[in-house]
Coordinates of C-alpha atoms in Angstrom, one line a residue:
X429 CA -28.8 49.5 -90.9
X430 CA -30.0 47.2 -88.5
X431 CA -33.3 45.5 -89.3
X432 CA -34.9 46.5 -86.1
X433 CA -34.8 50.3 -86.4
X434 CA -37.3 49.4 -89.3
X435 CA -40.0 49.3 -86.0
X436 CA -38.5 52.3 -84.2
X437 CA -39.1 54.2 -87.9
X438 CA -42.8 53.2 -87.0
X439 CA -42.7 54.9 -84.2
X440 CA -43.5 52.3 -82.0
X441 CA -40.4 52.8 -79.8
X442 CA -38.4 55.8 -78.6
X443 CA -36.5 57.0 -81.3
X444 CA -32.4 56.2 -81.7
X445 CA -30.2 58.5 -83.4
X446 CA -30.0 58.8 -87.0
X447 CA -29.0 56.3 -89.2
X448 CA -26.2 58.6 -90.4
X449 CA -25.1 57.9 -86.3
X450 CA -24.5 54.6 -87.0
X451 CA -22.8 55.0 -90.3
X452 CA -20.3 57.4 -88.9
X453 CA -19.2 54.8 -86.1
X454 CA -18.3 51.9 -88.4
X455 CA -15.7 50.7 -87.1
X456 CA -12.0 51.8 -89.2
X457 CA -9.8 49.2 -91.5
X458 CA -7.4 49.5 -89.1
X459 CA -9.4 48.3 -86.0
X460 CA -11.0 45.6 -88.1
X461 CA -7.9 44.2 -89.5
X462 CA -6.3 44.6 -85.5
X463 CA -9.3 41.9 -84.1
X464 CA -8.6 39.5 -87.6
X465 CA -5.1 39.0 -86.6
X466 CA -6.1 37.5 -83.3
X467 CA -8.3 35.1 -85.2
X468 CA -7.7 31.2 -85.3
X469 CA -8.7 28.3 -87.3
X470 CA -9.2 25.0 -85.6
X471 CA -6.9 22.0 -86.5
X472 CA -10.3 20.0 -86.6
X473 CA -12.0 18.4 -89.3
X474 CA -15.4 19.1 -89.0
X475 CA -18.5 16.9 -90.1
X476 CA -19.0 16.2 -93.7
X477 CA -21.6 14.4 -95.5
X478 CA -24.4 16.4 -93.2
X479 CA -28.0 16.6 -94.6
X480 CA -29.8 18.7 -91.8
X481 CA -32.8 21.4 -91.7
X482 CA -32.5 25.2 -91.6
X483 CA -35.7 26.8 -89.7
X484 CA -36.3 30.0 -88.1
X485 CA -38.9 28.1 -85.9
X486 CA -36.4 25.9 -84.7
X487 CA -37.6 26.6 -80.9
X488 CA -41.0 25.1 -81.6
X489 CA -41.9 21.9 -80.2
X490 CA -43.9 21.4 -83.0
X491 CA -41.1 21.8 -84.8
X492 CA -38.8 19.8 -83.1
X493 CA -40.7 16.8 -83.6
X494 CA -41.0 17.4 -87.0
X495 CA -38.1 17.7 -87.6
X496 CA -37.1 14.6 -86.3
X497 CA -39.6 12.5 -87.8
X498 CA -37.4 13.6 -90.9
X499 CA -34.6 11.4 -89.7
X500 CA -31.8 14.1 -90.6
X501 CA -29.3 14.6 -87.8
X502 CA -28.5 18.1 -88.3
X503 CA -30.3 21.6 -87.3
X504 CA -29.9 24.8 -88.3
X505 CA -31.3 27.2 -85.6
X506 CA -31.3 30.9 -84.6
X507 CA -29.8 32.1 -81.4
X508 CA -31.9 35.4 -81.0
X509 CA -29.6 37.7 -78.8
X510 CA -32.3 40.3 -79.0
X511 CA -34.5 37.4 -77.2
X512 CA -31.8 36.0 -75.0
X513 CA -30.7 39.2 -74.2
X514 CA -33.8 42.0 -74.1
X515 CA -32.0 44.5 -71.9
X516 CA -29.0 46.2 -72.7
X517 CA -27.1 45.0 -70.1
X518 CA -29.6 42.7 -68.5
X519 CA -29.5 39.0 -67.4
X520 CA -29.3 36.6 -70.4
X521 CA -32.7 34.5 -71.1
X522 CA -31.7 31.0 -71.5
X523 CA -35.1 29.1 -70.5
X524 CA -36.2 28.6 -74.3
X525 CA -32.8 27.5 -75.4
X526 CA -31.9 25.2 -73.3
X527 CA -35.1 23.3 -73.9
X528 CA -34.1 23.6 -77.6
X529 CA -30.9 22.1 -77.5
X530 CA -31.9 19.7 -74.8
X531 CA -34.9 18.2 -76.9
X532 CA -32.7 18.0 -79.9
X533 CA -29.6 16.3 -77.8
X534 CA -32.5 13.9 -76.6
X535 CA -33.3 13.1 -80.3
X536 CA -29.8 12.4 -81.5
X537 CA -29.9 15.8 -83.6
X538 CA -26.8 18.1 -83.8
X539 CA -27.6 21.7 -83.6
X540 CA -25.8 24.3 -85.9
X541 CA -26.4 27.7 -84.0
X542 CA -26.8 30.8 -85.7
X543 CA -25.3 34.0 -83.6
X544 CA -28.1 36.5 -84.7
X545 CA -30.3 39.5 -84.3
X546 CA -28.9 42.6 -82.6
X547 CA -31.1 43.9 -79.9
X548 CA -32.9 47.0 -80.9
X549 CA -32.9 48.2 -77.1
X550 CA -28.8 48.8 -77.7
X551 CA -27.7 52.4 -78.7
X552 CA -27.0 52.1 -82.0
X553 CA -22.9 52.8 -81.8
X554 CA -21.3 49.7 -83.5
X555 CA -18.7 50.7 -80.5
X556 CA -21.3 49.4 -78.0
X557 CA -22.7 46.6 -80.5
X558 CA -19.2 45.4 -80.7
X559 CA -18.5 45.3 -76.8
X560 CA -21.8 43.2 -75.7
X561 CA -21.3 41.2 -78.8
X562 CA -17.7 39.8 -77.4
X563 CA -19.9 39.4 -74.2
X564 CA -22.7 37.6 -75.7
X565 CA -20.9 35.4 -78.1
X566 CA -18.9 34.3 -74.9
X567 CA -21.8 33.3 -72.9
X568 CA -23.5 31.8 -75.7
X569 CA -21.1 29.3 -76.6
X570 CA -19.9 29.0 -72.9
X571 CA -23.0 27.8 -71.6
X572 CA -23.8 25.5 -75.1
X573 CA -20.6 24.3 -75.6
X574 CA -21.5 22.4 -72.4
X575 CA -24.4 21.2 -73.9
X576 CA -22.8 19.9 -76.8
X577 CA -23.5 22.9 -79.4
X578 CA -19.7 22.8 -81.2
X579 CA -20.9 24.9 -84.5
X580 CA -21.5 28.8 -84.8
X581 CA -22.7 30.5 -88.1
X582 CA -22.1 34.5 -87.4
X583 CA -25.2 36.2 -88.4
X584 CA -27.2 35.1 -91.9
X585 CA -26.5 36.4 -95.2
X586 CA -23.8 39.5 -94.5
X587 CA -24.3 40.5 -98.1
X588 CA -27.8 40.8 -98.4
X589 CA -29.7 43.6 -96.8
X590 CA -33.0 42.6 -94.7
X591 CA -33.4 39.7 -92.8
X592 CA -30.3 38.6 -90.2
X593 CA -28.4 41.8 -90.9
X594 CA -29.4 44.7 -91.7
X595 CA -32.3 46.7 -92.7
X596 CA -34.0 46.8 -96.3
X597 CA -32.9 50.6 -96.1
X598 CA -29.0 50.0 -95.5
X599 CA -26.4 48.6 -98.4
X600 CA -24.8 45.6 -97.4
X601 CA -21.5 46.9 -98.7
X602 CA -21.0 49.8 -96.2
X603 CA -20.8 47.3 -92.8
X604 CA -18.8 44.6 -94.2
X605 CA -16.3 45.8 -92.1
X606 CA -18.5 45.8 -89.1
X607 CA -19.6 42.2 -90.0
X608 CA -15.9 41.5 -90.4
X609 CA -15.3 42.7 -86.6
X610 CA -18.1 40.9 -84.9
X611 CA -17.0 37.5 -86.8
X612 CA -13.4 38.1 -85.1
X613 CA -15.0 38.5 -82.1
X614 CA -17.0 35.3 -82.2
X615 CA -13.7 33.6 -83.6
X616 CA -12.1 35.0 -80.2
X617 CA -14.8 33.5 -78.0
X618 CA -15.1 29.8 -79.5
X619 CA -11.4 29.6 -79.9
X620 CA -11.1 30.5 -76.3
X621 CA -14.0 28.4 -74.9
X622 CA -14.5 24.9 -76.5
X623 CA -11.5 23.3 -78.0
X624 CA -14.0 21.2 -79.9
X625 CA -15.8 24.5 -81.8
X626 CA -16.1 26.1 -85.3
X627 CA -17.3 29.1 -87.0
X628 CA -19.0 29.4 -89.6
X629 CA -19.3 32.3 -92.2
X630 CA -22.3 33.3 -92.0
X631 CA -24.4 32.1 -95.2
X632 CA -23.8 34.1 -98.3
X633 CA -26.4 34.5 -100.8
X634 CA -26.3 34.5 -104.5
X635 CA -27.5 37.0 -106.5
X636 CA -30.6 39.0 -106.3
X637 CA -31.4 42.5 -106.9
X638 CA -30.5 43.2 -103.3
X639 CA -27.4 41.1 -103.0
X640 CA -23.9 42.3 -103.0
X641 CA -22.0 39.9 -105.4
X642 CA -20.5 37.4 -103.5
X643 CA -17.5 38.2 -105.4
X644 CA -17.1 41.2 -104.0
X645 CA -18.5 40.9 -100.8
X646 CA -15.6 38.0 -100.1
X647 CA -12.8 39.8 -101.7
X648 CA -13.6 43.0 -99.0
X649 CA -13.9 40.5 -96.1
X650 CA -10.6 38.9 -97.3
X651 CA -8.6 41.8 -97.7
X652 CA -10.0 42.8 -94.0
X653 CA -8.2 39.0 -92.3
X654 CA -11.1 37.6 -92.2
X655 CA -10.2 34.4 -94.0
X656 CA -8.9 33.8 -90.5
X657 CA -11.8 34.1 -88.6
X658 CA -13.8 31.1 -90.1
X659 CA -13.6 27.5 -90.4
X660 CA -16.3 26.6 -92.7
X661 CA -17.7 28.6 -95.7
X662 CA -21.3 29.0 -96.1
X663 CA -23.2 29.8 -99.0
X664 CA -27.0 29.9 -100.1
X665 CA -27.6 28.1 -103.5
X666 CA -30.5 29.5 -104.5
X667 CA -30.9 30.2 -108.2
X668 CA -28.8 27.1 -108.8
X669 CA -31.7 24.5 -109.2
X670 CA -29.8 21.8 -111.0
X671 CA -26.9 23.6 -111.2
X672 CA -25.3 22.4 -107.6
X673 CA -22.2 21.7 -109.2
X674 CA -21.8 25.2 -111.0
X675 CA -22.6 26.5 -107.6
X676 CA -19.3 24.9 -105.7
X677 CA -17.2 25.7 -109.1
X678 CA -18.2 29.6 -108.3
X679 CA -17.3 29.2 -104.5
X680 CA -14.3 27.4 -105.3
X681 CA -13.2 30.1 -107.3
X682 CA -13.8 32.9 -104.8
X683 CA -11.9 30.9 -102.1
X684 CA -9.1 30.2 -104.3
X685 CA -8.7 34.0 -104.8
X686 CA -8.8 34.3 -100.9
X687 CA -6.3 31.8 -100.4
X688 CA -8.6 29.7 -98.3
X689 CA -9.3 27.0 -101.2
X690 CA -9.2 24.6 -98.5
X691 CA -12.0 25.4 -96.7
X692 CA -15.1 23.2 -96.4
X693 CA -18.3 24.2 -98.1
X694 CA -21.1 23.8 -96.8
X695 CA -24.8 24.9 -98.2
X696 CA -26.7 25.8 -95.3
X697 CA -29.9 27.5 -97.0
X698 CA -31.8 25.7 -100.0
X699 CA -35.8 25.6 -100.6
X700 CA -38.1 25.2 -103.1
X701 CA -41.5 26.4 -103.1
X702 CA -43.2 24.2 -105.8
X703 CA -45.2 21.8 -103.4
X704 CA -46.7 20.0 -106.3
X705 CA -43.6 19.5 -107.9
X706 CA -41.9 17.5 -105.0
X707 CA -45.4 15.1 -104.4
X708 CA -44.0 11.5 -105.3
X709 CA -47.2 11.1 -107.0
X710 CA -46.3 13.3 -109.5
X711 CA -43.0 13.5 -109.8
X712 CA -40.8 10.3 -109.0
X713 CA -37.0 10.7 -110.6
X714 CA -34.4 13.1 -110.4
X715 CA -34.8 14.7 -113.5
X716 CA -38.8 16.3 -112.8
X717 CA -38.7 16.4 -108.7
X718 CA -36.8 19.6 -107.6
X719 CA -36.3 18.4 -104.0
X720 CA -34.8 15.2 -106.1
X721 CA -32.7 16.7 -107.9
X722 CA -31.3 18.4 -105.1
X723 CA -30.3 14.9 -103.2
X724 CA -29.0 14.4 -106.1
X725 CA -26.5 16.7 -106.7
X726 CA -26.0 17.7 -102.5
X727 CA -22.3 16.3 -102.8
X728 CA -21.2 19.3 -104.3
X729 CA -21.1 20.9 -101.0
X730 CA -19.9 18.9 -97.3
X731 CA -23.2 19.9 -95.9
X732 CA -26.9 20.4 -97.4
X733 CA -29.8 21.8 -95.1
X734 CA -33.1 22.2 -96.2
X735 CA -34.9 25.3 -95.8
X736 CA -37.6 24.7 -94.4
X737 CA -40.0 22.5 -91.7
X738 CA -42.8 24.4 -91.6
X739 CA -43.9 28.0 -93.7
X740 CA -42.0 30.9 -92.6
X741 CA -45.4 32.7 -92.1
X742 CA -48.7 32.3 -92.3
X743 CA -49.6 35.5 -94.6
X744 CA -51.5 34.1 -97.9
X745 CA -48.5 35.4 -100.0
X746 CA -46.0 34.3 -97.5
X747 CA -43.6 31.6 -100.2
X748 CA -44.7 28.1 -98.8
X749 CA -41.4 26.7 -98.6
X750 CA -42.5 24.4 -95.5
X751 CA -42.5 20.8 -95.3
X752 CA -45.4 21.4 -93.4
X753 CA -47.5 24.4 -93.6
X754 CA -47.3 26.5 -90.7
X755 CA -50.1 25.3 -88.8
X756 CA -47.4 21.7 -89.4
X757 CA -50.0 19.8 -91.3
X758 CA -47.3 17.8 -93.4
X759 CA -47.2 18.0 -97.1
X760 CA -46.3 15.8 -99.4
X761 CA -43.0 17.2 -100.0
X762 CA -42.5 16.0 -96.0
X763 CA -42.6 11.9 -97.4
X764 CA -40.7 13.1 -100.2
X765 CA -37.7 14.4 -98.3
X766 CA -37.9 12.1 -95.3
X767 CA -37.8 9.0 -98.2
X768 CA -34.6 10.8 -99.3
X769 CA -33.3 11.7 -96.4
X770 CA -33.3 8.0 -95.2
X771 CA -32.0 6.2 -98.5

């Protein structure tokens, strides 16, 4: 289910039909597998070696300049089509955006863009989500290929119910299909649009109690064409602290199986909330520093971005994975990874 019915099941918006609505208009096999065999992968290499930031407050000036005063080169930032686009049907909401990407072009930063976030205002008929998601995904990369935004991650973590996807009440299994069909779709708009572009899986996590294996999530999405639809494979190391290498050996396997062993890998999600751990002043090698130990080990993937530049929230049991907290007052981890980061 899509996150955002969580607030209409507070009752702070009209209600939308039943969930069971949406369940019954997943889209078939059949018309999943029809919008796969349109999909293309590019001829392109695309960048390797990339050490970048993943944050959800990517938009903030604040933010921006933090980021920066990292050094890394690389973004990972969130594309909110229910921000973009509040009105079913209504007039696209660049103004944000474009001061985004323009204050990251101006800081010689390369922006990896997350397609994300299904309006709630849209009647929830993966027919109609479907439809204005082929429109969307063609304006968005449209007007930011232009801007020189060449990378699109489709949604976040397909195989973990809650935040990108769907809602903590919904399986992640049941809509891999539906996942499947709006990847097609944004395959279909970047091949058609910027010669230059790739698309990127969206991130899949490892395992927690709410994860679908990635396993078995990739063997559905392969059977469906989607190995197609994507250029890069992205996946969320988390759990593998020290283990980067076992990490890539899992993903390696899975894409092997798919027939895509060729693809590149990049981790595009990885924190660590021990502060105190990552201070210099405490911890100076590789083998006690968890942030370096991760530098240590990032080329087992072709890309690592840090998760994240400031605290996700401010509630006091909020995990403080910032660099700086989320009023940006830097912590040490921010001279740890900046150090790294320019070595």
């Amino acid at each position: 289910m899509i996150k955002s019915l969580l607030v209409i099941l507070c009752g702070l918006l009209p209600a939308y039909p039943a969930m069971a609505d949406l369940m019954s208009t997943r889209p078939d096999p059949g018309t999943v597998r029809a919008a796969t065999a349109e999909c293309r992968t590019t001829s392109r290499s695309p960048a390797r070696g990339i050490v970048g930031i993943s944050d959800p407050h990517a938009r903030d000036p604040g933010v921006i300049d933090l980021i920066a005063d990292t050094g890394v080169k690389w973004v990972r930032a969130e594309f909110h089509w229910s921000l973009i686009q509040p009105k079913p049907g209504g007039t696209y909401q660049w103004g944000s955006y474009d001061r985004m990407v323009q204050a990251y072009n101006a800081r010689g930063i390369n922006v990896l863009g997350i397609m994300t976030y299904i309006p709630q205002a849209l009647p929830k008929d993966w027919g109609v989500i479907d439809a204005e998601f082929s429109k969307f995904s063609r304006a968005v990369v449209r007007r930011y290929a232009a801007q020189g935004v060449h990378y699109w991650e489709v949604f976040n973590e397909p195989n973990l119910t809650g935040y990108g996807w769907l809602s903590d009440k919904e399986p992640a299994e049941p809509y891999l299909g539906a996942y499947t069909l709006l990847l097609a779709r944004a395959n279909e708009a970047v091949r058609a649009i910027d010669p230059n572009g790739f698309v990127v899986l969206g991130g899949i996590a490892a395992d927690s109690r709410r994860t679908l294996p990635p396993e078995s999530t990739m063997k559905t999405l392969f059977s469906l064409g989607a190995g197609r639809c994507f250029d890069i494979f992205a996946f969320h190391p988390y759990g593998y602290q020290n283990r980067f290498p076992e990490a890539r050996q899992r993903v390696d396997r899975i894409l092997a199986a798919g027939g895509a062993g060729e693809k590149p890998v990049w981790f595009n999600e990885y924190g660590w909330t021990g502060q105190n751990e990552m201070a210099l002043n405490v911890n100076n090698t590789k083998d006690t520093n968890p942030m370096m130990a991760v530098f240590s080990q990032r080329g087992a993937a072709d890309a690592l971005f840090w998760f994240a530049a400031k605290d996700y929230s401010n509630q006091r049991r909020a995990p403080k994975f910032g660099l700086a907290d989320f009023n940006l007052n830097r912590r040490p981890s921010f001279e740890t990874f900046r150090r790294l980061v320019n070595e």
